[in-house]
Amino acid sequence: MAEFPPELIFEILLRLPPEDLLRCSCVSKSWNATIHDKSFIKSHLQRSIQTNSFGSLLVSASVYHDGSELKFSNIYNDGTIERAMGIGQSPLQDVEGRNPFPYTLVSSNGIICIRTETPDRVEEIVLWNPSIHKFKKIPSPTFEQPPSSDTLHCRYGFGYDSANDDYKLLGIARFLVNWDMNIVVHQYQIYSLKSNSWRKTKNMPRDELHFALSEIVFSNGALSWQAYNVLDKKFYVVTFELASEKYHWFPNPPVDRDGDFWSLEVLGDSLCAVRWRTRDGWIMKEHGSWTLLYSIARANVFNPWFWKPVMLSKNGESVLVQIDLRKFVWFDLEKKSWKQVEIGGLHDDVNFTATICTRSLCLLDGDPVIVQRSTSPSNKGKRQEGILDPVVEENANIE
């Protein structure tokens, strides 16, 4: 390999998907050092985002009575979604080998944050990169429940702080102190992957801005969520900048009727506010400025009870939408038409939650997820259909 200059090797490796890069790390010490270098991991991630050359991963968790099943599919630039493949072993299996239901399933830079609860209400949080089968367990924060409160709701947001090159989680706990007077107390804590610790964060929204128990999404360096102002009885968007750790809040899109329930998603790099009553989707192009992207009610196509925009197509002409928790459609923004997406491996009679994940090398220094193989004579030497193969381990012999 000595005849190739390092710059050329660097550029060649940038064009390989994460799974192949782990195999290439076993070729030589110099290749291993290049692939593990932070500048290479960042360059590989930037190219993956800009070109979508490796496709995206649609990670789904199907809900069953005794737990959940994690699967993921490749999404290509033409909108094709291949068959959902099962994951041999997730990083949060219980002692009986079952996957607890993920109450949080969000991603940033190829890392997925999963939060589950055990049957005895013990919270578990893990950061996991499914492309390279690496994970890191996160300690849970300790919220102090007020003496007079009787209800606790927690939500978590996860994102990347590019200014400090750090991954952070924001935990929001909402305590109901007085049901009759609708008095709510909030507590906020933030976790840093660099320090591997939680700490309280100050100067957060006032308690009259009730956290709406919706998802906390990440876009352009900030976490955002919906909040309900009990004073004027309107919903607002609250954003929390991970670098400065300062928050801002601004109104939802202008509509004829106040009081509707809203949720937030991310399409491309933009926040998308979804109005549940009409299934309208509004895109934020500038801070606090909204543009109507689509209106399902005006399209007169169909009106599912659950409607979640998942991703924008490569050409920006369609939106992948999860409807009724059981299937996906591509919704054409210009024609106002929809086409159901058939994804093999997902059952139409089972609810599931899903997130979009970029394929990357991030969290390469995490712990490996060991995929157990069946050793029964009937399965010996056979590849189990529908189960992803583990990547080549990095501790192979390197000369």
C-alpha positions as MATLAB code, in Angstrom:
seq = 'MAEFPPELIFEILLRLPPEDLLRCSCVSKSWNATIHDKSFIKSHLQRSIQTNSFGSLLVSASVYHDGSELKFSNIYNDGTIERAMGIGQSPLQDVEGRNPFPYTLVSSNGIICIRTETPDRVEEIVLWNPSIHKFKKIPSPTFEQPPSSDTLHCRYGFGYDSANDDYKLLGIARFLVNWDMNIVVHQYQIYSLKSNSWRKTKNMPRDELHFALSEIVFSNGALSWQAYNVLDKKFYVVTFELASEKYHWFPNPPVDRDGDFWSLEVLGDSLCAVRWRTRDGWIMKEHGSWTLLYSIARANVFNPWFWKPVMLSKNGESVLVQIDLRKFVWFDLEKKSWKQVEIGGLHDDVNFTATICTRSLCLLDGDPVIVQRSTSPSNKGKRQEGILDPVVEENANIE';
ca = [
       0.000    0.000    0.000;
       3.046    2.250    0.293;
       2.848    3.416   -3.326;
      -0.406    5.283   -2.665;
      -0.067    8.716   -1.026;
      -1.940    9.141    2.295;
      -4.154   11.866    0.787;
      -5.440    9.457   -1.858;
      -6.052    6.705    0.705;
      -7.981    9.238    2.793;
     -10.224   10.181   -0.144;
     -10.826    6.552   -1.125;
     -11.799    5.555    2.410;
     -14.191    8.508    2.677;
     -16.321    6.903   -0.031;
     -16.844    3.625    1.826;
     -19.833    2.871    4.085;
     -19.207    2.416    7.831;
     -19.420   -1.392    7.748;
     -16.699   -1.636    5.091;
     -14.521    0.872    6.929;
     -14.452   -1.321   10.010;
     -13.241   -4.186    7.868;
     -10.636   -1.921    6.283;
      -9.359   -0.971    9.734;
      -7.933   -4.495    9.926;
      -5.789   -4.032    6.807;
      -2.911   -2.116    8.391;
      -1.997    0.069   11.346;
      -1.976    3.192    9.186;
      -5.466    2.492    7.841;
      -6.679    1.756   11.346;
      -5.254    5.051   12.596;
      -6.824    6.981    9.705;
     -10.287    5.481   10.202;
     -10.201    6.156   13.967;
      -8.963    9.715   13.541;
     -11.546   12.333   14.619;
     -10.982   14.464   11.525;
     -11.670   11.471    9.283;
     -14.845   10.550   11.211;
     -16.099   14.139   10.862;
     -15.232   14.300    7.153;
     -16.926   10.950    6.549;
     -20.056   12.170    8.363;
     -20.175   15.455    6.414;
     -19.873   13.642    3.103;
     -22.548   11.162    4.123;
     -24.959   13.995    4.992;
     -24.197   16.112    1.926;
     -24.331   13.348   -0.681;
     -26.494   10.756    1.083;
     -24.190    8.332   -0.735;
     -24.711    5.526    1.774;
     -28.460    6.028    2.122;
     -30.289    6.615    5.378;
     -31.440    4.083    7.914;
     -35.070    3.851    8.916;
     -34.937    2.419   12.433;
     -38.232    1.079   13.733;
     -39.355   -0.525   16.992;
     -42.441   -2.707   16.689;
     -44.561   -2.938   19.816;
     -45.578   -6.319   21.208;
     -47.227   -7.373   24.457;
     -43.940   -8.656   25.853;
     -41.567   -6.001   24.526;
     -40.458   -4.667   21.158;
     -38.419   -5.680   18.131;
     -35.832   -3.384   16.588;
     -35.380   -3.417   12.810;
     -33.936   -1.104   10.200;
     -34.098   -0.553    6.458;
     -31.937    1.296    3.953;
     -33.556    4.297    2.250;
     -32.072    5.267   -1.102;
     -32.107    8.543   -3.007;
     -34.903    7.399   -5.327;
     -37.193    6.814   -2.336;
     -36.859    3.036   -2.378;
     -36.962    1.430    1.085;
     -35.605   -2.069    1.253;
     -36.825   -4.928    3.425;
     -36.594   -4.315    7.175;
     -33.863   -6.432    8.720;
     -33.890   -7.582   12.306;
     -31.044   -6.654   14.616;
     -29.411   -9.710   16.109;
     -29.079   -8.150   19.542;
     -29.833   -4.651   20.751;
     -27.825   -2.966   23.529;
     -30.841   -2.914   25.884;
     -32.070   -6.486   26.042;
     -33.366   -7.691   29.389;
     -32.262  -10.873   31.132;
     -34.794  -12.905   29.130;
     -33.494  -11.566   25.804;
     -36.432   -9.228   25.152;
     -36.173   -5.616   23.969;
     -38.034   -3.182   26.241;
     -40.217   -0.666   24.426;
     -38.232    2.532   23.615;
     -40.051    5.534   25.083;
     -37.396    7.677   23.413;
     -36.016    6.858   19.948;
     -34.219    9.865   18.425;
     -30.997   10.228   16.430;
     -28.199   12.670   15.641;
     -25.181   12.109   13.360;
     -25.865    8.390   13.139;
     -26.158    7.909   16.913;
     -29.535    6.846   18.280;
     -30.621    7.700   21.796;
     -32.876    5.018   23.271;
     -34.667    5.305   26.597;
     -36.557    2.381   28.090;
     -38.060    1.395   31.419;
     -37.883   -1.992   33.086;
     -41.083   -3.562   34.513;
     -40.139   -2.188   37.953;
     -39.861    1.359   36.493;
     -36.058    1.516   36.357;
     -34.993    3.875   33.579;
     -32.221    2.916   31.149;
     -30.632    5.174   28.528;
     -28.174    4.172   25.820;
     -26.463    5.869   22.868;
     -26.152    3.427   19.987;
     -24.762    3.494   16.450;
     -26.503    0.641   14.574;
     -24.208    1.015   11.544;
     -21.148   -0.130   13.473;
     -22.793   -1.979   16.395;
     -21.300    0.280   19.065;
     -23.077    1.691   22.118;
     -22.578    3.538   25.375;
     -24.858    3.295   28.399;
     -25.782    6.612   29.983;
     -26.478    7.180   33.683;
     -30.001    8.378   34.435;
     -30.540   11.842   35.921;
     -31.964   12.274   39.414;
     -34.931   14.623   39.538;
     -36.165   15.890   42.907;
     -39.914   15.404   43.131;
     -41.690   18.224   45.003;
     -43.442   17.008   48.180;
     -46.919   18.032   46.997;
     -46.696   16.542   43.491;
     -48.199   13.208   42.500;
     -47.390   12.919   38.801;
     -44.049   12.776   36.982;
     -43.527   12.868   33.225;
     -40.043   12.825   31.666;
     -38.911   13.469   28.117;
     -35.444   13.574   26.589;
     -33.879   15.371   23.657;
     -30.556   14.439   22.078;
     -28.258   16.380   19.770;
     -24.749   17.433   18.802;
     -23.009   20.559   20.123;
     -20.645   21.376   17.246;
     -19.046   24.346   19.038;
     -17.785   22.084   21.831;
     -17.659   18.826   19.827;
     -19.927   17.162   22.361;
     -23.131   15.129   22.333;
     -25.735   16.256   24.845;
     -29.036   15.091   26.277;
     -31.625   17.403   27.776;
     -33.953   15.847   30.322;
     -37.224   17.592   31.177;
     -39.273   16.458   34.166;
     -42.803   17.800   34.581;
     -44.473   17.538   38.000;
     -48.181   18.207   38.490;
     -48.463   20.022   41.829;
     -52.127   21.065   41.802;
     -54.573   19.397   39.423;
     -57.492   21.788   40.041;
     -55.414   24.933   39.476;
     -53.261   23.342   36.737;
     -50.034   24.187   38.543;
     -46.977   22.474   37.060;
     -43.329   22.541   38.126;
     -40.512   21.711   35.697;
     -36.938   20.581   36.254;
     -34.229   20.541   33.593;
     -30.953   18.627   33.505;
     -28.362   18.307   30.762;
     -25.944   15.455   30.088;
     -22.537   15.806   28.407;
     -20.949   12.791   26.722;
     -17.509   14.350   27.264;
     -17.928   14.543   31.032;
     -20.297   11.537   31.240;
     -22.373   13.366   33.840;
     -25.650   15.207   34.376;
     -26.041   18.682   35.829;
     -28.888   21.072   36.469;
     -29.321   23.876   33.980;
     -30.668   27.271   34.956;
     -32.449   30.076   33.104;
     -35.000   27.754   31.546;
     -38.626   28.516   30.559;
     -40.994   29.696   33.267;
     -43.447   27.199   34.731;
     -46.419   28.863   33.035;
     -44.973   27.465   29.802;
     -46.119   23.878   30.319;
     -44.039   21.281   28.508;
     -46.579   19.671   26.166;
     -45.179   16.096   26.544;
     -44.430   16.012   22.815;
     -41.179   14.811   21.258;
     -38.042   16.930   21.680;
     -36.382   17.264   18.251;
     -32.913   18.386   17.162;
     -32.111   20.735   14.292;
     -29.290   23.194   13.543;
     -27.614   22.941   16.916;
     -30.757   23.337   19.009;
     -33.370   21.173   20.694;
     -36.994   22.219   20.255;
     -40.320   21.241   21.788;
     -43.908   22.383   22.131;
     -45.072   24.256   25.235;
     -48.524   25.442   26.278;
     -48.813   28.900   27.825;
     -51.511   28.725   30.496;
     -51.765   32.533   30.573;
     -52.849   33.125   26.967;
     -53.861   29.476   26.283;
     -51.675   29.121   23.190;
     -48.964   26.703   22.087;
     -45.415   27.953   21.517;
     -42.152   26.506   20.221;
     -39.280   26.520   22.707;
     -35.720   26.098   21.403;
     -32.662   25.339   23.522;
     -29.250   26.023   21.981;
     -26.818   23.281   22.986;
     -23.689   25.435   22.644;
     -24.794   28.510   24.617;
     -27.419   26.625   26.664;
     -29.837   29.505   26.212;
     -33.495   29.166   25.282;
     -35.900   31.144   23.087;
     -39.604   30.785   22.480;
     -41.853   32.019   19.685;
     -45.400   31.444   18.401;
     -46.596   28.495   16.374;
     -47.689   29.081   12.754;
     -50.567   31.561   12.344;
     -53.891   29.731   12.087;
     -57.542   30.701   12.356;
     -58.115   28.739   15.541;
     -56.091   28.756   18.751;
     -55.795   25.892   21.196;
     -55.081   23.129   18.646;
     -52.525   20.525   19.642;
     -49.196   20.760   17.809;
     -46.173   18.488   17.454;
     -42.681   19.121   16.085;
     -40.678   17.107   13.564;
     -37.575   17.807   11.450;
     -37.616   17.721    7.642;
     -34.219   18.259    6.086;
     -32.574   20.870    8.308;
     -35.823   22.655    9.147;
     -38.311   22.435   11.969;
     -41.739   21.232   10.901;
     -44.766   22.096   13.057;
     -47.680   19.701   12.579;
     -51.198   20.818   13.450;
     -53.065   17.698   14.519;
     -56.632   18.785   13.793;
     -56.001   19.523   10.103;
     -52.674   17.647    9.596;
     -51.120   20.840    8.230;
     -47.310   20.921    8.053;
     -45.447   24.207    8.425;
     -41.720   24.635    7.753;
     -39.545   27.179    9.548;
     -37.093   28.702    7.079;
     -36.015   31.566    9.332;
     -36.189   32.007   13.084;
     -39.864   32.389   13.960;
     -41.005   32.587   10.302;
     -43.322   29.797    9.100;
     -44.266   28.646    5.589;
     -47.098   26.202    4.890;
     -45.598   23.067    3.325;
     -48.763   20.991    2.916;
     -52.354   20.686    4.064;
     -53.870   17.226    4.134;
     -57.369   18.558    4.777;
     -57.168   20.707    1.621;
     -55.702   17.828   -0.343;
     -58.826   15.797    0.497;
     -56.867   12.571    0.238;
     -57.400   10.796    3.518;
     -57.450   11.666    7.192;
     -55.593    9.176    9.388;
     -55.783    9.564   13.146;
     -51.960    9.554   13.405;
     -49.779   11.477   10.964;
     -46.036   11.936   11.439;
     -43.720   13.430    8.766;
     -40.509   11.410    8.874;
     -38.246   12.728    6.123;
     -38.129   14.876    2.996;
     -37.221   13.176   -0.282;
     -33.873   13.958   -1.899;
     -35.520   16.198   -4.533;
     -37.729   17.907   -1.939;
     -40.923   16.994   -3.801;
     -42.312   14.361   -1.399;
     -42.554   13.675    2.311;
     -42.286   10.216    3.851;
     -45.104    9.999    6.398;
     -45.927    7.423    9.033;
     -49.700    7.033    9.362;
     -51.782    5.264   11.997;
     -48.569    3.917   13.604;
     -48.574    0.957   11.186;
     -47.500    2.023    7.686;
     -45.696    4.601    5.565;
     -46.726    6.666    2.547;
     -44.879    9.056    0.243;
     -46.971   12.232    0.015;
     -46.424   14.262   -3.186;
     -46.389   17.947   -2.184;
     -47.326   19.271   -5.641;
     -49.849   16.691   -6.803;
     -51.369   16.309   -3.302;
     -51.370   12.547   -3.847;
     -49.949    9.710   -1.829;
     -48.426    6.316   -2.494;
     -48.200    3.616    0.132;
     -44.738    2.227    0.805;
     -44.473   -1.522    1.069;
     -41.674   -2.468    3.457;
     -41.082   -6.158    3.814;
     -40.432   -7.333    7.324;
     -42.835   -4.874    8.987;
     -46.222   -6.241   10.025;
     -49.354   -4.236    9.161;
     -51.115   -5.348   12.346;
     -48.410   -4.159   14.759;
     -47.800   -0.571   15.875;
     -44.276    0.791   15.650;
     -42.273    3.930   16.267;
     -39.511    5.038   13.898;
     -36.654    7.474   13.375;
     -34.282    8.350   10.519;
     -30.581    7.746   11.086;
     -27.557    8.807    9.031;
     -24.944    6.104    8.559;
     -21.714    7.171   10.253;
     -18.662    6.152   12.282;
     -19.608    8.286   15.284;
     -19.246    6.551   18.666;
     -16.495    4.365   17.217;
     -14.876    4.238   20.662;
     -18.035    2.796   22.232;
     -18.583   -0.731   23.478;
     -19.325   -3.433   20.878;
     -22.716   -5.095   20.689;
     -21.937   -8.799   20.550;
     -24.328  -10.662   18.270;
     -24.931  -14.167   19.558;
     -25.148  -16.933   16.986;
     -27.203  -20.073   17.352;
     -25.042  -23.151   17.878;
     -27.754  -25.743   17.330;
     -26.902  -28.371   14.681;
     -29.800  -27.277   12.473;
     -28.493  -23.697   12.295;
     -24.801  -24.432   12.313;
     -23.079  -22.765    9.400;
     -26.282  -21.113    8.196;
     -27.038  -17.401    7.966;
     -30.313  -16.525    9.689;
     -32.578  -14.796    7.194;
     -33.666  -11.311    8.178;
     -30.929  -10.869   10.793;
     -28.125   -8.397   10.194;
     -24.622   -9.796   10.326;
     -22.296   -8.218   12.892;
     -19.447   -6.137   11.567;
     -15.912   -7.478   11.670;
     -14.381   -6.885   15.063;
     -11.598   -4.300   15.167;
      -9.210   -6.365   17.269;
      -8.298   -8.596   14.346;
      -4.627   -9.098   13.667;
      -3.059   -5.961   12.205;
       0.420   -5.884   10.852;
];
